[in-house]
PDB file of C-alpha atoms in Angstrom:
ATOM      1  CA  MET A1369      -9.959  89.833 137.027  1.00 94.00           C
ATOM      2  CA  LYS A1370      -7.450  87.714 135.147  1.00 97.00           C
ATOM      3  CA  ILE A1371      -7.050  84.107 136.327  1.00 98.00           C
ATOM      4  CA  LEU A1372      -4.282  81.716 135.301  1.00 98.00           C
ATOM      5  CA  ILE A1373      -4.980  77.964 135.384  1.00 98.00           C
ATOM      6  CA  ILE A1374      -1.795  75.876 135.301  1.00 98.00           C
ATOM      7  CA  GLY A1375      -2.581  72.345 134.149  1.00 94.00           C
ATOM      8  CA  PHE A1376      -5.590  71.290 132.119  1.00 91.00           C
ATOM      9  CA  GLY A1377      -6.429  67.783 133.281  1.00 86.00           C
ATOM     10  CA  SER A1378      -9.811  66.873 134.695  1.00 83.00           C
ATOM     11  CA  ILE A1379      -9.640  69.222 137.705  1.00 89.00           C
ATOM     12  CA  GLY A1380      -8.217  72.087 135.643  1.00 92.00           C
ATOM     13  CA  LYS A1381     -11.123  71.694 133.212  1.00 90.00           C
ATOM     14  CA  ARG A1382     -13.565  71.662 136.120  1.00 90.00           C
ATOM     15  CA  HIS A1383     -12.136  74.912 137.511  1.00 94.00           C
ATOM     16  CA  VAL A1384     -12.285  76.556 134.071  1.00 93.00           C
ATOM     17  CA  ASN A1385     -15.926  75.492 133.632  1.00 91.00           C
ATOM     18  CA  ASN A1386     -16.802  76.844 137.091  1.00 93.00           C
ATOM     19  CA  LEU A1387     -15.027  80.136 136.401  1.00 94.00           C
ATOM     20  CA  ILE A1388     -16.803  80.558 133.061  1.00 91.00           C
ATOM     21  CA  ARG A1389     -20.188  79.873 134.689  1.00 91.00           C
ATOM     22  CA  ASN A1390     -19.678  81.966 137.806  1.00 93.00           C
ATOM     23  CA  THR A1391     -17.405  84.877 136.915  1.00 92.00           C
ATOM     24  CA  ASP A1392     -16.734  87.346 134.174  1.00 92.00           C
ATOM     25  CA  SER A1393     -12.990  86.761 134.490  1.00 94.00           C
ATOM     26  CA  GLU A1394     -10.462  86.515 131.725  1.00 95.00           C
ATOM     27  CA  ILE A1395      -8.899  83.039 131.851  1.00 96.00           C
ATOM     28  CA  ILE A1396      -5.414  82.001 130.793  1.00 96.00           C
ATOM     29  CA  ILE A1397      -4.705  78.279 130.538  1.00 95.00           C
ATOM     30  CA  CYS A1398      -1.129  77.056 130.776  1.00 96.00           C
ATOM     31  CA  SER A1399      -0.957  73.625 129.186  1.00 91.00           C
ATOM     32  CA  LYS A1400       1.408  71.668 126.990  1.00 85.00           C
ATOM     33  CA  ARG A1401      -1.451  69.434 125.889  1.00 77.00           C
ATOM     34  CA  LYS A1402      -2.269  69.496 122.229  1.00 72.00           C
ATOM     35  CA  ASN A1403      -5.850  70.158 121.139  1.00 67.00           C
ATOM     36  CA  VAL A1404      -6.871  72.255 124.107  1.00 65.00           C
ATOM     37  CA  ARG A1405      -9.983  73.448 122.360  1.00 63.00           C
ATOM     38  CA  PHE A1406     -12.393  74.746 124.883  1.00 58.00           C
ATOM     39  CA  LEU A1407     -11.887  77.326 123.527  1.00 56.00           C
ATOM     40  CA  ASP A1408     -13.696  79.382 121.155  1.00 60.00           C
ATOM     41  CA  HIS A1409     -14.631  81.149 124.325  1.00 69.00           C
ATOM     42  CA  LYS A1410     -13.669  84.785 123.861  1.00 74.00           C
ATOM     43  CA  LYS A1411     -12.286  85.217 127.375  1.00 85.00           C
ATOM     44  CA  ILE A1412      -9.880  82.252 127.266  1.00 90.00           C
ATOM     45  CA  LYS A1413      -6.290  82.281 126.095  1.00 92.00           C
ATOM     46  CA  VAL A1414      -4.151  79.116 125.945  1.00 91.00           C
ATOM     47  CA  LEU A1415      -0.372  79.359 126.288  1.00 93.00           C
ATOM     48  CA  ASN A1416       2.201  76.592 126.565  1.00 91.00           C
ATOM     49  CA  SER A1417       4.733  77.981 129.050  1.00 95.00           C
ATOM     50  CA  LEU A1418       4.569  79.436 132.525  1.00 97.00           C
ATOM     51  CA  GLU A1419       6.863  82.276 131.502  1.00 97.00           C
ATOM     52  CA  LYS A1420       4.475  83.380 128.727  1.00 97.00           C
ATOM     53  CA  CYS A1421       1.538  83.096 131.112  1.00 98.00           C
ATOM     54  CA  LEU A1422       3.186  85.258 133.771  1.00 98.00           C
ATOM     55  CA  LEU A1423       3.772  87.966 131.145  1.00 98.00           C
ATOM     56  CA  GLU A1424      -0.037  88.184 130.879  1.00 97.00           C
ATOM     57  CA  LYS A1425      -0.051  89.578 134.450  1.00 97.00           C
ATOM     58  CA  PRO A1426      -2.734  87.396 136.052  1.00 98.00           C
ATOM     59  CA  ASP A1427      -4.285  88.437 139.356  1.00 98.00           C
ATOM     60  CA  VAL A1428      -4.478  84.936 140.820  1.00 98.00           C
ATOM     61  CA  VAL A1429      -3.191  81.495 139.856  1.00 99.00           C
ATOM     62  CA  PHE A1430      -4.803  78.068 140.165  1.00 99.00           C
ATOM     63  CA  ILE A1431      -2.224  75.270 140.235  1.00 98.00           C
ATOM     64  CA  THR A1432      -3.983  72.157 138.945  1.00 96.00           C
ATOM     65  CA  ASN A1433      -1.172  70.219 137.309  1.00 94.00           C
ATOM     66  CA  GLU A1434       0.170  66.872 138.523  1.00 90.00           C
ATOM     67  CA  THR A1435       0.895  66.766 142.257  1.00 89.00           C
ATOM     68  CA  ALA A1436       4.640  66.211 141.819  1.00 90.00           C
ATOM     69  CA  PHE A1437       4.929  69.617 140.105  1.00 94.00           C
ATOM     70  CA  HIS A1438       2.786  71.714 142.468  1.00 96.00           C
ATOM     71  CA  ILE A1439       5.605  73.063 144.652  1.00 98.00           C
ATOM     72  CA  PRO A1440       8.153  73.949 141.938  1.00 98.00           C
ATOM     73  CA  VAL A1441       5.436  75.778 139.987  1.00 98.00           C
ATOM     74  CA  ALA A1442       4.028  77.427 143.131  1.00 98.00           C
ATOM     75  CA  ILE A1443       7.491  78.747 144.023  1.00 99.00           C
ATOM     76  CA  LYS A1444       7.841  80.384 140.585  1.00 98.00           C
ATOM     77  CA  VAL A1445       4.362  81.880 140.839  1.00 98.00           C
ATOM     78  CA  ALA A1446       4.922  83.104 144.414  1.00 99.00           C
ATOM     79  CA  LYS A1447       8.217  84.725 143.380  1.00 98.00           C
ATOM     80  CA  ALA A1448       6.171  86.643 140.800  1.00 98.00           C
ATOM     81  CA  GLY A1449       4.051  87.943 143.707  1.00 98.00           C
ATOM     82  CA  LEU A1450       0.791  86.210 142.793  1.00 99.00           C
ATOM     83  CA  ASP A1451      -1.841  84.763 145.110  1.00 98.00           C
ATOM     84  CA  LEU A1452      -2.303  81.006 144.793  1.00 98.00           C
ATOM     85  CA  PHE A1453      -4.972  78.339 144.852  1.00 98.00           C
ATOM     86  CA  ILE A1454      -3.217  74.960 144.918  1.00 98.00           C
ATOM     87  CA  GLU A1455      -5.210  71.851 144.186  1.00 94.00           C
ATOM     88  CA  LYS A1456      -4.868  69.086 146.742  1.00 91.00           C
ATOM     89  CA  PRO A1457      -2.568  67.548 147.754  1.00 89.00           C
ATOM     90  CA  LEU A1458       0.089  70.202 148.238  1.00 92.00           C
ATOM     91  CA  SER A1459       2.853  67.864 147.078  1.00 91.00           C
ATOM     92  CA  ASN A1460       4.068  64.298 147.064  1.00 88.00           C
ATOM     93  CA  SER A1461       7.142  65.258 149.110  1.00 91.00           C
ATOM     94  CA  THR A1462       8.214  67.947 151.552  1.00 94.00           C
ATOM     95  CA  ASN A1463      10.891  69.283 149.179  1.00 96.00           C
ATOM     96  CA  GLY A1464      10.476  73.010 148.636  1.00 98.00           C
ATOM     97  CA  ILE A1465       7.614  73.546 151.077  1.00 97.00           C
ATOM     98  CA  LYS A1466       9.671  75.687 153.481  1.00 98.00           C
ATOM     99  CA  THR A1467      10.907  77.766 150.534  1.00 98.00           C
ATOM    100  CA  LEU A1468       7.326  78.319 149.378  1.00 98.00           C
ATOM    101  CA  GLN A1469       6.224  79.262 152.919  1.00 98.00           C
ATOM    102  CA  LYS A1470       9.058  81.787 153.198  1.00 99.00           C
ATOM    103  CA  ILE A1471       8.205  83.465 149.872  1.00 99.00           C
ATOM    104  CA  VAL A1472       4.470  83.550 150.670  1.00 98.00           C
ATOM    105  CA  LYS A1473       5.191  85.133 154.059  1.00 98.00           C
ATOM    106  CA  GLN A1474       7.700  87.676 152.676  1.00 98.00           C
ATOM    107  CA  LYS A1475       5.375  88.772 149.884  1.00 98.00           C
ATOM    108  CA  LYS A1476       2.229  88.571 152.055  1.00 98.00           C
ATOM    109  CA  LEU A1477       0.445  86.369 149.550  1.00 99.00           C
ATOM    110  CA  VAL A1478      -2.871  84.602 149.938  1.00 98.00           C
ATOM    111  CA  ILE A1479      -2.625  80.850 149.466  1.00 97.00           C
ATOM    112  CA  GLN A1480      -5.509  78.355 149.578  1.00 96.00           C
ATOM    113  CA  MET A1481      -5.428  74.573 149.338  1.00 93.00           C
ATOM    114  CA  GLY A1482      -8.120  72.811 147.345  1.00 92.00           C
ATOM    115  CA  CYS A1483      -9.496  70.846 150.288  1.00 90.00           C
ATOM    116  CA  ASN A1484     -13.061  71.758 149.437  1.00 89.00           C
ATOM    117  CA  LEU A1485     -14.871  69.266 151.663  1.00 91.00           C
ATOM    118  CA  ARG A1486     -14.344  71.655 154.584  1.00 92.00           C
ATOM    119  CA  PHE A1487     -17.020  73.773 152.901  1.00 93.00           C
ATOM    120  CA  HIS A1488     -19.568  70.973 152.510  1.00 95.00           C
ATOM    121  CA  LYS A1489     -22.674  71.611 154.629  1.00 97.00           C
ATOM    122  CA  CYS A1490     -22.648  68.114 156.142  1.00 96.00           C
ATOM    123  CA  ILE A1491     -18.976  68.342 157.146  1.00 96.00           C
ATOM    124  CA  ILE A1492     -19.514  71.807 158.644  1.00 97.00           C
ATOM    125  CA  LYS A1493     -22.522  70.528 160.611  1.00 98.00           C
ATOM    126  CA  MET A1494     -20.572  67.507 161.843  1.00 95.00           C
ATOM    127  CA  ARG A1495     -17.777  69.786 163.066  1.00 97.00           C
ATOM    128  CA  GLN A1496     -20.287  72.015 164.876  1.00 97.00           C
ATOM    129  CA  LEU A1497     -21.852  69.004 166.604  1.00 96.00           C
ATOM    130  CA  VAL A1498     -18.441  67.730 167.717  1.00 96.00           C
ATOM    131  CA  ASN A1499     -17.226  71.155 168.896  1.00 95.00           C
ATOM    132  CA  GLN A1500     -20.462  71.799 170.809  1.00 96.00           C
ATOM    133  CA  LYS A1501     -20.193  68.307 172.353  1.00 92.00           C
ATOM    134  CA  LYS A1502     -23.731  67.516 171.139  1.00 95.00           C
ATOM    135  CA  ILE A1503     -22.883  63.895 170.343  1.00 91.00           C
ATOM    136  CA  GLY A1504     -20.956  63.042 173.475  1.00 91.00           C
ATOM    137  CA  LYS A1505     -17.312  62.240 174.033  1.00 90.00           C
ATOM    138  CA  ILE A1506     -15.574  60.917 170.912  1.00 91.00           C
ATOM    139  CA  ILE A1507     -13.352  57.960 171.772  1.00 90.00           C
ATOM    140  CA  SER A1508     -12.806  56.431 168.343  1.00 92.00           C
ATOM    141  CA  ILE A1509     -13.369  57.271 164.688  1.00 91.00           C
ATOM    142  CA  GLN A1510     -13.593  54.874 161.790  1.00 90.00           C
ATOM    143  CA  SER A1511     -13.529  56.275 158.273  1.00 86.00           C
ATOM    144  CA  GLU A1512     -13.996  54.379 155.039  1.00 84.00           C
ATOM    145  CA  ASN A1513     -13.851  55.684 151.514  1.00 79.00           C
ATOM    146  CA  GLY A1514     -13.515  53.962 148.197  1.00 76.00           C
ATOM    147  CA  SER A1515     -13.634  54.791 144.537  1.00 74.00           C
ATOM    148  CA  TYR A1516     -13.851  52.706 141.430  1.00 76.00           C
ATOM    149  CA  LEU A1517     -11.082  54.320 139.390  1.00 72.00           C
ATOM    150  CA  PRO A1518     -12.577  53.706 135.917  1.00 76.00           C
ATOM    151  CA  ASP A1519     -15.590  55.829 136.960  1.00 76.00           C
ATOM    152  CA  TRP A1520     -13.617  58.459 138.828  1.00 69.00           C
ATOM    153  CA  HIS A1521     -12.422  60.590 135.921  1.00 66.00           C
ATOM    154  CA  PRO A1522     -14.773  59.605 133.102  1.00 68.00           C
ATOM    155  CA  CYS A1523     -13.084  61.880 130.553  1.00 68.00           C
ATOM    156  CA  GLU A1524      -9.712  60.150 130.780  1.00 70.00           C
ATOM    157  CA  ASP A1525      -8.140  56.731 131.135  1.00 75.00           C
ATOM    158  CA  TYR A1526      -7.327  56.378 134.841  1.00 71.00           C
ATOM    159  CA  ARG A1527      -4.347  54.129 134.003  1.00 73.00           C
ATOM    160  CA  LYS A1528      -2.668  57.039 132.218  1.00 70.00           C
ATOM    161  CA  GLY A1529      -3.439  59.774 134.736  1.00 67.00           C
ATOM    162  CA  TYR A1530      -1.510  60.945 137.762  1.00 64.00           C
ATOM    163  CA  VAL A1531      -3.834  59.078 140.126  1.00 65.00           C
ATOM    164  CA  SER A1532      -2.248  55.735 139.258  1.00 65.00           C
ATOM    165  CA  ASP A1533       1.338  57.005 138.988  1.00 65.00           C
ATOM    166  CA  ARG A1534       3.213  57.294 142.272  1.00 64.00           C
ATOM    167  CA  GLN A1535       5.965  59.411 140.656  1.00 64.00           C
ATOM    168  CA  LEU A1536       3.401  62.080 139.746  1.00 63.00           C
ATOM    169  CA  GLY A1537       1.822  62.055 143.215  1.00 60.00           C
ATOM    170  CA  GLY A1538      -0.880  59.432 142.818  1.00 63.00           C
ATOM    171  CA  GLY A1539      -1.725  56.867 145.458  1.00 62.00           C
ATOM    172  CA  ILE A1540      -4.363  56.456 148.092  1.00 61.00           C
ATOM    173  CA  ILE A1541      -2.996  58.730 150.834  1.00 64.00           C
ATOM    174  CA  LEU A1542      -2.339  61.732 148.607  1.00 64.00           C
ATOM    175  CA  THR A1543      -5.231  61.236 146.230  1.00 70.00           C
ATOM    176  CA  MET A1544      -7.765  60.767 149.024  1.00 75.00           C
ATOM    177  CA  ILE A1545      -6.361  63.571 151.172  1.00 83.00           C
ATOM    178  CA  HIS A1546      -9.838  65.160 151.396  1.00 86.00           C
ATOM    179  CA  ASP A1547     -10.898  62.550 153.931  1.00 87.00           C
ATOM    180  CA  ILE A1548      -7.757  62.886 156.014  1.00 88.00           C
ATOM    181  CA  ASP A1549      -8.066  66.683 155.927  1.00 91.00           C
ATOM    182  CA  TYR A1550     -11.673  66.900 157.081  1.00 93.00           C
ATOM    183  CA  LEU A1551     -11.123  64.305 159.811  1.00 93.00           C
ATOM    184  CA  TYR A1552      -8.237  66.359 161.220  1.00 93.00           C
ATOM    185  CA  TRP A1553     -10.328  69.524 160.837  1.00 95.00           C
ATOM    186  CA  ILE A1554     -13.277  68.054 162.740  1.00 96.00           C
ATOM    187  CA  PHE A1555     -11.528  65.970 165.396  1.00 94.00           C
ATOM    188  CA  GLY A1556      -8.009  67.412 165.724  1.00 93.00           C
ATOM    189  CA  ASN A1557      -4.793  65.415 165.847  1.00 92.00           C
ATOM    190  CA  PRO A1558      -5.269  61.697 166.479  1.00 89.00           C
ATOM    191  CA  LYS A1559      -3.527  59.802 169.255  1.00 89.00           C
ATOM    192  CA  SER A1560      -3.018  56.796 166.980  1.00 88.00           C
ATOM    193  CA  ILE A1561      -3.850  55.709 163.446  1.00 83.00           C
ATOM    194  CA  PHE A1562      -4.110  52.201 162.095  1.00 80.00           C
ATOM    195  CA  SER A1563      -5.443  50.405 159.063  1.00 74.00           C
TER     196      SER A1563
END
């Protein structure tokens, strides 16, 4: 299998490491970063444009670039007829989402969002308990989450990354979408939200 990773920030690097450890796949990295040296690894090729990468005919594409660019890149990849894994969040706006949905439906593509906490054993167990009504009637939910940004991405300066740049899709609601996603998944749509 040939896998294309678009974007080589901290999450892109994590996906590449996981793929190297767990698969025998050929990996193509699309990155404009200089010094992308992972990469004496014989099954990794680094290219600097999406067009060049698509010529390599990957089987599946991981979109791990900055949030603001997920949808435009996903549309190009979907038009090429490739299945997609898109890192969370999907986007920082709704622009282009309907176009992407239409292409994915027309081409019968598989698309997966990177909301991985749905696969965590504790979250799965919590959902089972709620669905089986083992913990009684839920009338209210309070969720708290916090991160100390300097420790969050230890390989990069958080002040220079997307997480602290609203234009690139950073900010608490989009960056911490995991929590919002699993709460909706477990409990369904809320009647009201406040903070």
